Coordinates of N, CA and C in Angstrom, one line a residue:
V9 N -60.6 63.0 77.2 CA -61.0 61.9 76.4 C -59.9 61.2 75.7
L10 N -58.9 62.0 75.2 CA -57.8 61.5 74.5 C -56.9 60.6 75.5
D11 N -56.8 61.2 76.7 CA -56.0 60.4 77.7 C -56.6 59.1 78.0
S12 N -57.9 59.1 78.1 CA -58.7 57.9 78.4 C -58.5 56.9 77.3
N13 N -58.6 57.4 76.0 CA -58.5 56.5 74.9 C -57.1 55.9 74.8
N14 N -56.1 56.7 75.1 CA -54.7 56.3 75.1 C -54.4 55.2 76.2
S15 N -55.0 55.5 77.3 CA -54.9 54.5 78.4 C -55.5 53.2 78.1
A16 N -56.7 53.2 77.4 CA -57.4 52.0 77.0 C -56.5 51.2 76.0
L17 N -56.0 52.0 75.0 CA -55.2 51.4 74.0 C -53.9 50.8 74.5
T18 N -53.3 51.5 75.5 CA -52.1 50.9 76.1 C -52.4 49.6 76.9
S19 N -53.5 49.6 77.6 CA -53.9 48.4 78.3 C -54.2 47.3 77.3
L20 N -54.9 47.5 76.2 CA -55.2 46.5 75.2 C -53.9 46.0 74.6
R21 N -53.0 46.9 74.3 CA -51.7 46.5 73.7 C -50.9 45.6 74.6
S22 N -50.9 46.0 75.9 CA -50.2 45.2 76.9 C -50.8 43.8 77.0
Q23 N -52.1 43.7 77.0 CA -52.8 42.4 77.1 C -52.4 41.5 75.9
A24 N -52.4 42.1 74.7 CA -52.0 41.4 73.5 C -50.6 40.9 73.5
I25 N -49.7 41.8 73.9 CA -48.3 41.4 74.0 C -48.1 40.3 75.0
E26 N -48.8 40.4 76.2 CA -48.7 39.3 77.2 C -49.2 38.0 76.7
F27 N -50.3 38.1 75.9 CA -50.8 36.8 75.3 C -49.8 36.2 74.4
L28 N -49.2 37.0 73.5 CA -48.3 36.5 72.5 C -47.0 36.0 73.1
L29 N -46.5 36.6 74.2 CA -45.3 36.2 74.9 C -45.6 34.8 75.6
G30 N -46.8 34.7 76.0 CA -47.2 33.4 76.7 C -47.3 32.3 75.8
A31 N -47.5 32.5 74.5 CA -47.7 31.5 73.5 C -46.4 31.3 72.8
E32 N -45.4 30.6 73.4 CA -44.1 30.4 72.8 C -44.2 29.4 71.7
T33 N -45.1 28.4 71.7 CA -45.2 27.4 70.7 C -46.7 27.4 70.2
E34 N -46.9 26.7 69.1 CA -48.2 26.6 68.6 C -49.1 25.9 69.6
A35 N -48.5 24.9 70.3 CA -49.3 24.2 71.3 C -49.8 25.1 72.4
D36 N -48.9 26.0 72.8 CA -49.2 27.0 73.8 C -50.3 27.9 73.3
A37 N -50.2 28.3 72.1 CA -51.2 29.3 71.5 C -52.6 28.6 71.5
T38 N -52.6 27.3 71.1 CA -53.8 26.6 71.1 C -54.4 26.4 72.4
R39 N -53.6 26.2 73.4 CA -54.1 26.0 74.8 C -54.7 27.3 75.3
L40 N -54.0 28.4 75.0 CA -54.5 29.7 75.5 C -55.8 30.1 74.8
A41 N -55.9 29.8 73.5 CA -57.2 30.0 72.8 C -58.3 29.1 73.3
D42 N -58.0 27.8 73.6 CA -59.0 26.9 74.1 C -59.4 27.4 75.5
E43 N -58.5 27.8 76.3 CA -58.9 28.3 77.7 C -59.8 29.5 77.6
A44 N -59.5 30.4 76.7 CA -60.4 31.6 76.5 C -61.8 31.2 76.0
I45 N -61.9 30.2 75.1 CA -63.2 29.8 74.6 C -64.0 29.1 75.7
I46 N -63.3 28.2 76.5 CA -64.0 27.4 77.5 C -64.5 28.4 78.6
K47 N -63.7 29.4 78.9 CA -64.0 30.4 80.0 C -65.3 31.1 79.5
G48 N -65.3 31.5 78.2 CA -66.4 32.2 77.7 C -67.7 31.3 77.6
V49 N -67.5 30.0 77.3 CA -68.6 29.1 77.3 C -69.3 29.0 78.7
M50 N -68.4 28.8 79.7 CA -68.9 28.7 81.1 C -69.7 29.9 81.5
T51 N -69.2 31.1 81.1 CA -69.9 32.4 81.4 C -71.2 32.4 80.7
V52 N -71.3 32.0 79.4 CA -72.5 32.0 78.6 C -73.5 31.1 79.3
L53 N -73.1 29.9 79.6 CA -74.0 28.9 80.2 C -74.6 29.4 81.5
S54 N -73.7 30.1 82.3 CA -74.2 30.6 83.6 C -75.3 31.7 83.3
G55 N -75.0 32.5 82.3 CA -75.9 33.6 82.0 C -77.2 33.1 81.5
L56 N -77.2 32.0 80.7 CA -78.4 31.4 80.1 C -79.2 30.8 81.3
E57 N -78.6 30.1 82.2 CA -79.3 29.5 83.3 C -80.0 30.6 84.1
K58 N -79.3 31.6 84.5 CA -79.9 32.7 85.2 C -81.1 33.4 84.5
F59 N -80.9 33.5 83.1 CA -81.9 34.1 82.3 C -83.2 33.3 82.3
L60 N -83.0 31.9 82.1 CA -84.2 31.1 82.0 C -84.9 30.9 83.4
R61 N -84.2 31.2 84.4 CA -84.8 31.1 85.8 C -85.4 32.5 86.2
S62 N -85.1 33.5 85.4 CA -85.5 34.9 85.8 C -87.0 35.1 85.6
E63 N -87.5 36.2 86.2 CA -88.9 36.5 86.1 C -89.3 36.9 84.7
D64 N -88.3 37.3 83.9 CA -88.6 37.7 82.5 C -89.3 36.5 81.7
V65 N -89.0 35.3 82.1 CA -89.6 34.2 81.3 C -90.3 33.2 82.2
N66 N -90.6 33.6 83.4 CA -91.4 32.8 84.3 C -92.5 33.6 84.9
S67 N -93.7 33.3 84.6 CA -94.9 34.0 85.2 C -96.1 33.2 85.2
D68 N -97.1 33.6 85.9 CA -98.3 32.9 86.0 C -99.2 33.0 84.8
D69 N -98.9 34.0 84.0 CA -99.7 34.3 82.8 C -99.0 33.6 81.6
E70 N -99.7 33.7 80.5 CA -99.1 33.2 79.2 C -97.9 34.1 78.8
L71 N -97.0 33.5 78.1 CA -95.8 34.2 77.7 C -96.2 35.0 76.4
S72 N -95.6 36.2 76.3 CA -95.9 37.0 75.2 C -95.1 36.5 74.0
V73 N -95.4 37.0 72.8 CA -94.6 36.7 71.6 C -93.2 37.0 71.8
R74 N -92.9 38.2 72.4 CA -91.6 38.7 72.6 C -90.8 37.7 73.5
Q75 N -91.5 37.3 74.6 CA -90.8 36.4 75.6 C -90.5 35.1 74.9
E76 N -91.4 34.5 74.1 CA -91.1 33.3 73.4 C -89.9 33.4 72.5
A77 N -89.9 34.5 71.8 CA -88.8 34.7 70.8 C -87.5 34.9 71.6
T78 N -87.5 35.5 72.7 CA -86.3 35.6 73.5 C -85.8 34.3 74.0
I79 N -86.7 33.4 74.4 CA -86.3 32.1 74.9 C -85.7 31.3 73.7
K80 N -86.3 31.4 72.6 CA -85.8 30.7 71.4 C -84.4 31.1 71.0
R81 N -84.2 32.4 71.1 CA -82.9 32.9 70.8 C -81.8 32.5 71.8
A82 N -82.3 32.4 73.1 CA -81.3 31.9 74.1 C -81.0 30.5 73.9
V83 N -81.9 29.6 73.5 CA -81.7 28.2 73.2 C -80.8 28.1 72.0
D84 N -81.0 29.0 71.0 CA -80.2 28.9 69.8 C -78.7 29.0 70.0
V85 N -78.3 29.6 71.2 CA -76.9 29.8 71.5 C -76.3 28.4 71.8
L86 N -77.0 27.5 72.4 CA -76.5 26.2 72.9 C -75.7 25.4 71.8
P87 N -76.2 25.1 70.7 CA -75.5 24.3 69.7 C -74.1 24.9 69.4
H88 N -74.0 26.2 69.2 CA -72.8 26.8 68.9 C -71.7 26.5 69.9
I89 N -72.0 26.8 71.2 CA -71.0 26.7 72.2 C -70.7 25.2 72.5
L90 N -71.7 24.4 72.4 CA -71.5 23.0 72.7 C -70.6 22.3 71.6
L91 N -70.7 22.7 70.3 CA -69.9 22.2 69.3 C -68.4 22.7 69.5
L92 N -68.3 24.0 69.9 CA -66.9 24.5 70.1 C -66.3 23.7 71.3
T93 N -67.0 23.4 72.3 CA -66.5 22.7 73.5 C -66.1 21.3 73.1
S94 N -67.0 20.6 72.3 CA -66.7 19.2 71.9 C -65.4 19.2 71.1
Q95 N -65.2 20.2 70.2 CA -64.0 20.2 69.4 C -62.7 20.3 70.3
I96 N -62.8 21.1 71.3 CA -61.7 21.2 72.3 C -61.5 20.0 73.1
A97 N -62.6 19.4 73.6 CA -62.5 18.2 74.4 C -61.9 17.0 73.6
K98 N -62.1 16.9 72.3 CA -61.6 15.8 71.5 C -60.1 16.0 71.3
R99 N -59.5 17.2 71.5 CA -58.1 17.4 71.2 C -57.2 16.8 72.3
G100 N -57.7 16.5 73.5 CA -56.9 15.8 74.5 C -56.9 16.5 75.8
K101 N -55.7 16.4 76.5 CA -55.7 16.8 77.9 C -55.9 18.3 78.2
N102 N -55.8 19.1 77.2 CA -56.1 20.6 77.4 C -57.4 20.8 78.1
Y103 N -58.4 20.1 77.6 CA -59.8 20.3 78.2 C -59.8 20.0 79.7
A104 N -59.2 18.9 80.1 CA -59.2 18.5 81.5 C -58.5 19.6 82.3
E105 N -57.3 20.0 81.8 CA -56.5 21.0 82.5 C -57.2 22.3 82.7
I106 N -57.9 22.7 81.6 CA -58.6 24.0 81.5 C -59.8 24.0 82.5
I107 N -60.6 22.9 82.4 CA -61.8 22.8 83.3 C -61.4 22.8 84.7
S108 N -60.3 22.1 85.1 CA -59.9 22.0 86.5 C -59.4 23.3 86.9
K109 N -58.7 24.1 86.1 CA -58.2 25.4 86.4 C -59.3 26.4 86.6
L110 N -60.3 26.4 85.7 CA -61.4 27.3 85.8 C -62.3 27.1 87.0
I111 N -62.5 25.8 87.3 CA -63.4 25.4 88.4 C -62.7 25.7 89.8
G112 N -61.4 25.4 89.8 CA -60.6 25.7 91.0 C -61.2 25.3 92.3
E113 N -61.3 26.2 93.2 CA -61.9 25.9 94.5 C -63.4 26.2 94.6
S114 N -64.0 26.5 93.5 CA -65.4 26.9 93.6 C -66.3 25.7 94.0
E115 N -67.4 26.0 94.6 CA -68.3 24.9 95.1 C -68.9 24.1 93.9
N116 N -69.1 24.8 92.8 CA -69.7 24.1 91.6 C -68.6 23.4 90.9
K117 N -68.7 22.1 90.8 CA -67.7 21.2 90.2 C -68.1 20.6 88.8
L118 N -69.3 21.1 88.3 CA -69.8 20.6 87.1 C -69.0 21.0 85.9
S119 N -68.8 20.1 84.9 CA -68.2 20.3 83.7 C -69.1 21.1 82.8
V120 N -68.6 21.4 81.6 CA -69.5 22.1 80.6 C -70.7 21.3 80.3
A121 N -70.6 20.0 80.1 CA -71.8 19.2 79.8 C -72.8 19.3 80.9
G122 N -72.3 19.3 82.2 CA -73.2 19.3 83.3 C -74.0 20.7 83.4
E123 N -73.2 21.7 83.1 CA -73.9 23.1 83.1 C -74.9 23.2 81.9
A124 N -74.5 22.6 80.8 CA -75.4 22.7 79.6 C -76.7 21.9 79.8
Q125 N -76.5 20.8 80.5 CA -77.7 20.0 80.8 C -78.7 20.7 81.6
K126 N -78.3 21.5 82.6 CA -79.2 22.3 83.4 C -80.0 23.3 82.5
V127 N -79.3 23.9 81.6 CA -79.9 24.9 80.7 C -81.0 24.2 79.8
I128 N -80.6 23.0 79.3 CA -81.6 22.3 78.4 C -82.8 21.8 79.2
T129 N -82.6 21.4 80.4 CA -83.7 21.0 81.3 C -84.6 22.1 81.5
L130 N -84.1 23.3 81.8 CA -84.9 24.5 82.0 C -85.7 24.9 80.8
A131 N -85.0 24.8 79.6 CA -85.7 25.1 78.4 C -86.9 24.1 78.1
N132 N -86.6 22.9 78.4 CA -87.6 21.9 78.2 C -88.8 22.1 79.1
Q133 N -88.5 22.5 80.3 CA -89.6 22.8 81.3 C -90.5 23.9 80.9
L134 N -89.8 25.0 80.3 CA -90.6 26.1 79.8 C -91.4 25.7 78.6
K135 N -90.8 24.9 77.8 CA -91.6 24.4 76.6 C -92.8 23.7 77.0
S136 N -92.7 22.8 78.0 CA -93.8 22.0 78.4 C -94.9 22.9 79.2
E137 N -94.4 23.8 80.0 CA -95.3 24.6 80.8 C -96.1 25.6 80.1
Y138 N -95.4 26.2 79.1 CA -96.1 27.3 78.3 C -96.5 26.9 76.9
G139 N -96.1 25.7 76.5 CA -96.5 25.3 75.2 C -95.7 26.0 74.1
I140 N -94.5 26.4 74.4 CA -93.7 27.1 73.4 C -93.3 26.2 72.3
K141 N -93.3 26.7 71.0 CA -92.9 25.9 69.9 C -91.4 26.1 69.8
L142 N -90.7 25.2 70.6 CA -89.3 25.3 70.8 C -88.6 24.0 70.4
S143 N -87.7 24.0 69.4 CA -87.0 22.8 69.0 C -85.8 22.6 69.8
L144 N -85.7 21.5 70.4 CA -84.5 21.1 71.2 C -83.6 20.0 70.5
V145 N -83.9 19.8 69.2 CA -83.2 18.8 68.5 C -81.7 19.0 68.4
M146 N -81.3 20.2 68.0 CA -79.8 20.5 67.9 C -79.2 20.6 69.2
P147 N -79.7 21.3 70.2 CA -79.1 21.2 71.5 C -78.9 19.8 72.1
T148 N -79.9 19.0 71.9 CA -79.8 17.6 72.3 C -78.8 16.8 71.6
K149 N -78.7 17.0 70.3 CA -77.6 16.3 69.5 C -76.2 16.7 70.0
C150 N -76.1 18.0 70.2 CA -74.8 18.5 70.6 C -74.4 18.2 72.0
I151 N -75.3 18.2 72.9 CA -75.0 17.8 74.3 C -74.7 16.3 74.4
S152 N -75.4 15.5 73.6 CA -75.2 14.1 73.6 C -73.7 13.8 73.1
E153 N -73.3 14.6 72.1 CA -72.0 14.4 71.6 C -70.9 14.8 72.7
L154 N -71.2 15.9 73.3 CA -70.2 16.3 74.4 C -70.2 15.4 75.5
I155 N -71.4 14.9 75.9 CA -71.4 13.9 77.0 C -70.5 12.7 76.7
L156 N -70.7 12.1 75.5 CA -69.9 11.0 75.0 C -68.4 11.3 75.0
T157 N -68.1 12.5 74.6 CA -66.7 12.9 74.6 C -66.1 13.1 76.0
E158 N -66.9 13.6 76.9 CA -66.5 13.8 78.3 C -66.4 12.5 79.1
I159 N -67.0 11.4 78.7 CA -67.0 10.2 79.4 C -65.5 9.7 79.6
A160 N -64.7 9.9 78.6 CA -63.3 9.5 78.6 C -62.6 10.2 79.8
Y161 N -63.0 11.4 80.2 CA -62.4 12.1 81.3 C -62.9 11.7 82.6
S162 N -64.1 11.1 82.6 CA -64.8 10.7 83.9 C -64.1 9.6 84.6
S163 N -63.2 8.9 83.9 CA -62.5 7.8 84.5 C -61.3 8.2 85.5
D164 N -61.0 9.5 85.4 CA -59.9 10.0 86.3 C -60.5 10.2 87.7
S165 N -60.2 9.3 88.6 CA -60.7 9.3 89.9 C -60.1 10.5 90.8
D166 N -59.0 11.0 90.3 CA -58.4 12.1 91.1 C -59.0 13.5 90.7
S167 N -59.8 13.5 89.7 CA -60.3 14.8 89.3 C -61.4 15.3 90.2
V168 N -61.4 16.6 90.5 CA -62.5 17.2 91.3 C -63.7 17.6 90.4
V169 N -63.5 17.5 89.1 CA -64.5 17.9 88.2 C -65.5 16.8 88.0
K170 N -66.8 17.1 88.0 CA -67.9 16.1 87.8 C -68.2 16.1 86.3
Y171 N -67.4 15.2 85.6 CA -67.6 15.0 84.2 C -68.9 14.2 83.9
A172 N -69.4 14.3 82.7 CA -70.5 13.5 82.3 C -70.2 12.0 82.2
K173 N -71.2 11.2 82.5 CA -71.0 9.7 82.5 C -72.1 9.2 81.6
F174 N -72.1 7.8 81.3 CA -73.1 7.3 80.5 C -74.5 7.5 80.9
D175 N -74.7 7.5 82.3 CA -76.1 7.8 82.8 C -76.6 9.2 82.5
S176 N -75.6 10.1 82.1 CA -76.0 11.4 81.8 C -76.9 11.5 80.6
L177 N -76.9 10.4 79.8 CA -77.7 10.4 78.6 C -79.1 9.9 78.9
T178 N -79.3 9.4 80.1 CA -80.6 8.8 80.5 C -81.8 9.7 80.2
D179 N -81.6 10.9 80.7 CA -82.8 11.9 80.5 C -83.2 12.0 79.1
Y180 N -82.3 11.9 78.2 CA -82.6 12.1 76.7 C -83.1 10.8 76.1
L181 N -82.5 9.7 76.5 CA -82.9 8.4 75.9 C -84.3 7.9 76.4
L182 N -84.7 8.4 77.7 CA -85.9 8.0 78.2 C -86.9 9.2 78.3
S183 N -86.7 10.2 77.5 CA -87.5 11.4 77.5 C -88.9 11.0 76.9
D184 N -89.9 11.7 77.3 CA -91.3 11.6 76.8 C -91.5 12.3 75.5
T185 N -90.4 13.1 75.1 CA -90.5 13.8 73.8 C -89.7 13.1 72.7
D186 N -90.5 12.7 71.7 CA -89.9 11.9 70.6 C -88.7 12.5 70.0
E187 N -88.7 13.8 69.8 CA -87.7 14.5 69.1 C -86.4 14.5 69.9
I188 N -86.5 14.5 71.2 CA -85.3 14.5 72.1 C -84.7 13.1 72.0
V189 N -85.5 12.0 72.1 CA -85.0 10.7 72.0 C -84.3 10.4 70.7
T190 N -85.0 10.8 69.6 CA -84.4 10.7 68.3 C -83.1 11.4 68.1
A191 N -83.0 12.6 68.6 CA -81.8 13.5 68.5 C -80.7 12.8 69.2
C192 N -80.9 12.3 70.4 CA -79.9 11.7 71.2 C -79.4 10.4 70.5
C193 N -80.3 9.6 70.1 CA -79.9 8.3 69.4 C -79.1 8.6 68.1
E194 N -79.5 9.6 67.3 CA -78.8 9.9 66.1 C -77.4 10.4 66.4
S195 N -77.3 11.2 67.5 CA -75.9 11.7 67.8 C -75.0 10.6 68.3
V196 N -75.6 9.7 69.1 CA -74.8 8.5 69.6 C -74.3 7.6 68.5
L197 N -75.3 7.3 67.6 CA -74.9 6.4 66.5 C -73.9 7.0 65.5
S198 N -74.1 8.3 65.3 CA -73.2 9.0 64.4 C -71.8 9.1 64.9
L199 N -71.7 9.4 66.2 CA -70.4 9.6 66.8 C -69.7 8.2 66.9
M200 N -70.4 7.2 67.3 CA -69.9 5.9 67.4 C -69.4 5.3 66.1
S201 N -70.1 5.6 65.0 CA -69.8 5.1 63.7 C -68.7 6.0 63.0
G202 N -68.4 7.1 63.7 CA -67.3 7.9 63.1 C -67.9 8.8 62.0
G203 N -69.2 8.9 61.8 CA -69.8 9.7 60.8 C -69.8 11.1 61.2
K204 N -70.1 12.0 60.2 CA -70.2 13.4 60.4 C -71.6 13.9 60.1
R205 N -72.2 14.6 61.0 CA -73.5 15.2 60.7 C -73.4 16.4 59.9
E206 N -74.1 16.4 58.7 CA -74.0 17.6 57.8 C -74.5 18.8 58.5
E207 N -75.6 18.7 59.2 CA -76.2 19.9 59.8 C -75.3 20.5 60.9
T208 N -74.7 19.7 61.7 CA -73.8 20.3 62.7 C -72.5 20.8 62.1
A209 N -72.1 20.2 61.0 CA -70.9 20.7 60.4 C -71.2 22.1 59.8
A210 N -72.3 22.2 59.2 CA -72.7 23.5 58.6 C -72.9 24.5 59.7
L211 N -73.4 24.1 60.8 CA -73.6 25.0 62.0 C -72.3 25.5 62.5
A212 N -71.3 24.6 62.6 CA -70.0 24.9 63.1 C -69.3 25.9 62.2
S213 N -69.4 25.7 60.9 CA -68.7 26.6 59.9 C -69.3 28.0 59.8
N214 N -70.6 28.1 60.3 CA -71.3 29.4 60.2 C -71.6 29.9 61.6
S215 N -71.0 29.4 62.6 CA -71.4 29.8 63.9 C -71.0 31.2 64.3
S216 N -71.9 31.8 65.0 CA -71.7 33.2 65.5 C -72.5 33.2 66.8
V217 N -71.9 33.3 67.9 CA -72.6 33.2 69.2 C -73.2 34.6 69.6
P218 N -74.5 34.7 69.6 CA -75.1 36.0 70.0 C -74.9 36.3 71.4
G219 N -75.1 37.5 71.8 CA -74.9 37.9 73.2 C -75.9 37.2 74.1
V220 N -75.6 37.1 75.4 CA -76.5 36.5 76.4 C -77.0 37.6 77.3
P221 N -78.3 37.7 77.5 CA -78.8 38.7 78.3 C -78.6 38.5 79.8
S222 N -78.5 39.5 80.6 CA -78.5 39.4 82.0 C -80.0 39.4 82.4
P223 N -80.3 38.7 83.6 CA -81.7 38.7 84.0 C -82.3 40.1 84.1
G224 N -83.4 40.2 83.5 CA -84.1 41.5 83.5 C -83.8 42.4 82.2
E225 N -82.8 41.9 81.4 CA -82.5 42.7 80.2 C -83.1 42.1 79.0
G226 N -82.9 40.8 78.8 CA -83.4 40.2 77.5 C -82.5 40.5 76.4
Y227 N -82.8 40.0 75.2 CA -82.1 40.2 74.0 C -82.6 41.5 73.4
V228 N -81.7 42.2 72.7 CA -82.1 43.4 72.0 C -82.5 43.0 70.5

């Protein structure tokens, strides 16, 4: 057991040293941190999509109280990770470089906004189908902000990444759900006017991203 612990500690120490050596400047350190965050965000979004498509939350019967609570907790993750992503995207070219690197040669070329939109769509479908009392106000506000931020990157014709464009907001602006339309409009007007949303600022300062369940596991 001691040998195993020592081995794990050695490996952890090596990773930490490698990270520090790679960050020769503050800009390098920021980029490494941003890359780690975006990588984590993409993993979380993938997990959320799989979870919302799983048999755990899709059935012919009515959802149980536990299932509804689990879906709500899954959706609660979205504002946190979308705010983090928007902060990175607004800093400049790091975002484009990181996304391009992470996507690489994979068949999926969607950006973070594209992946998040799929999750929000699934959540809204579950809400409509099962009548879940699920608020999508904050996820819609945050995805709208990220979409507007990503639009600047979509002008790069050489990029293999499918960044969000203006028409990415269509689903929210033309939604049959009043709260989604309102949330999108408020986000657009706030961002365009340079204003700060108190509730998202508070959310960002107190953010803690809960774990994402694998299909069949659910939240504990």
